[in-house]
Amino acid sequence: MKIFNRYTPLQITIHLYAWSALFWIIFELLTDSFSINPIQELEQRTGRHAITLLVLSLLCTPLNNIFKFPELLKRRRTLGLYTLMYATVHVLIFINLDYGLAWSLIARTVFEKPYIIVGTIAFLLLIPLGVTSFDVWKVRLGKNWKRLHQVVYIIAPLAVLHYIWSKKGDILTLSGDILRPAIYALILTVFLLMRIPAVRKYLASLSTRSLTLPFKKSTQPKADLP
């Protein structure tokens, strides 16, 4: 098929998954099978998908370190841009559909609810990363490009904190509607631990050892048969 000549299976999978949330939302709206509170449901789904895509973009590097699959590194930008797209839709739903562009009410709500402040900061920090994600900016910014994009390690915890804080429940006891946000927090914690140089070096040595082990076994001299 021609599509496989232009796009790799991983690319196709990423694009299909990224658009799946939006397509499913449109399908449910057209079939009138949406929830009783559609605006809140739209906010939650787009926000959750944005965080999922953000976490997946962060996982590309450690997964490549473990499984030696360099194409993952090429797909971080795609996942990051989809993250920004869904985050933007999430914010537009909040300020337009939910609050009808009533800026004074929006400002009051933002300052009354700390989790919205955290989410706003994460979104604002995400914008320059999306704008400068293209190769031309890598050339223009030089070494500063990498420094700028390391802000993602601040954005991700803020986004997960925003998600946890917006839910009713207690994460310490896993009571209420907190299980899904807790899973995101756990995945992000594991990822950040994998960023520690000593841990990263250990994981890299494990992957190298697992790749060379079969070859070492194959070089063993066979015992003489009687």
C-alpha angles and dihedrals in degrees: 000000000000093000090064090052090058101033130036120231089252091054092050091048092051094049093046093048094045093053095039094085093053093044091050092049091051091047093052092047092051093047092045091236097125123123125276089257103046098172093053090045091051091050093049097046097047092044093048092048091049091054092046092053091046092053091047090053090053092049093058094082099048092043090053090049090054103037100026094233104148095183087076089069090056092055098054092090092052092051091045093052091048087050090055091047094054092041089054092049088048092053093044091053089051098049098035112028097028101038103017094231090295093155097187091053091045091051092048092048092048093054093043094054114051094196089064090053090053091048092048092053091049091050095048091049090049094058098070090046091056093045093049097040093100124095094248090064091050088061095043096047098037112181090358089067092069092044090052094049092050084075085084087080087064095041095054097055090044091051093049091045089051089052095047093045093050092059126083110241146060118280092198092061095027089233124151125010093333106104097092095047088047090056090053090049091050093050091048092048091052090049093051090049088053088056091064105107095231093049092044091051091049093051091048090052090050092053092047091048092050091051095049097042097081091050091051090052092050091056092058110113113247117242116251113258117232 
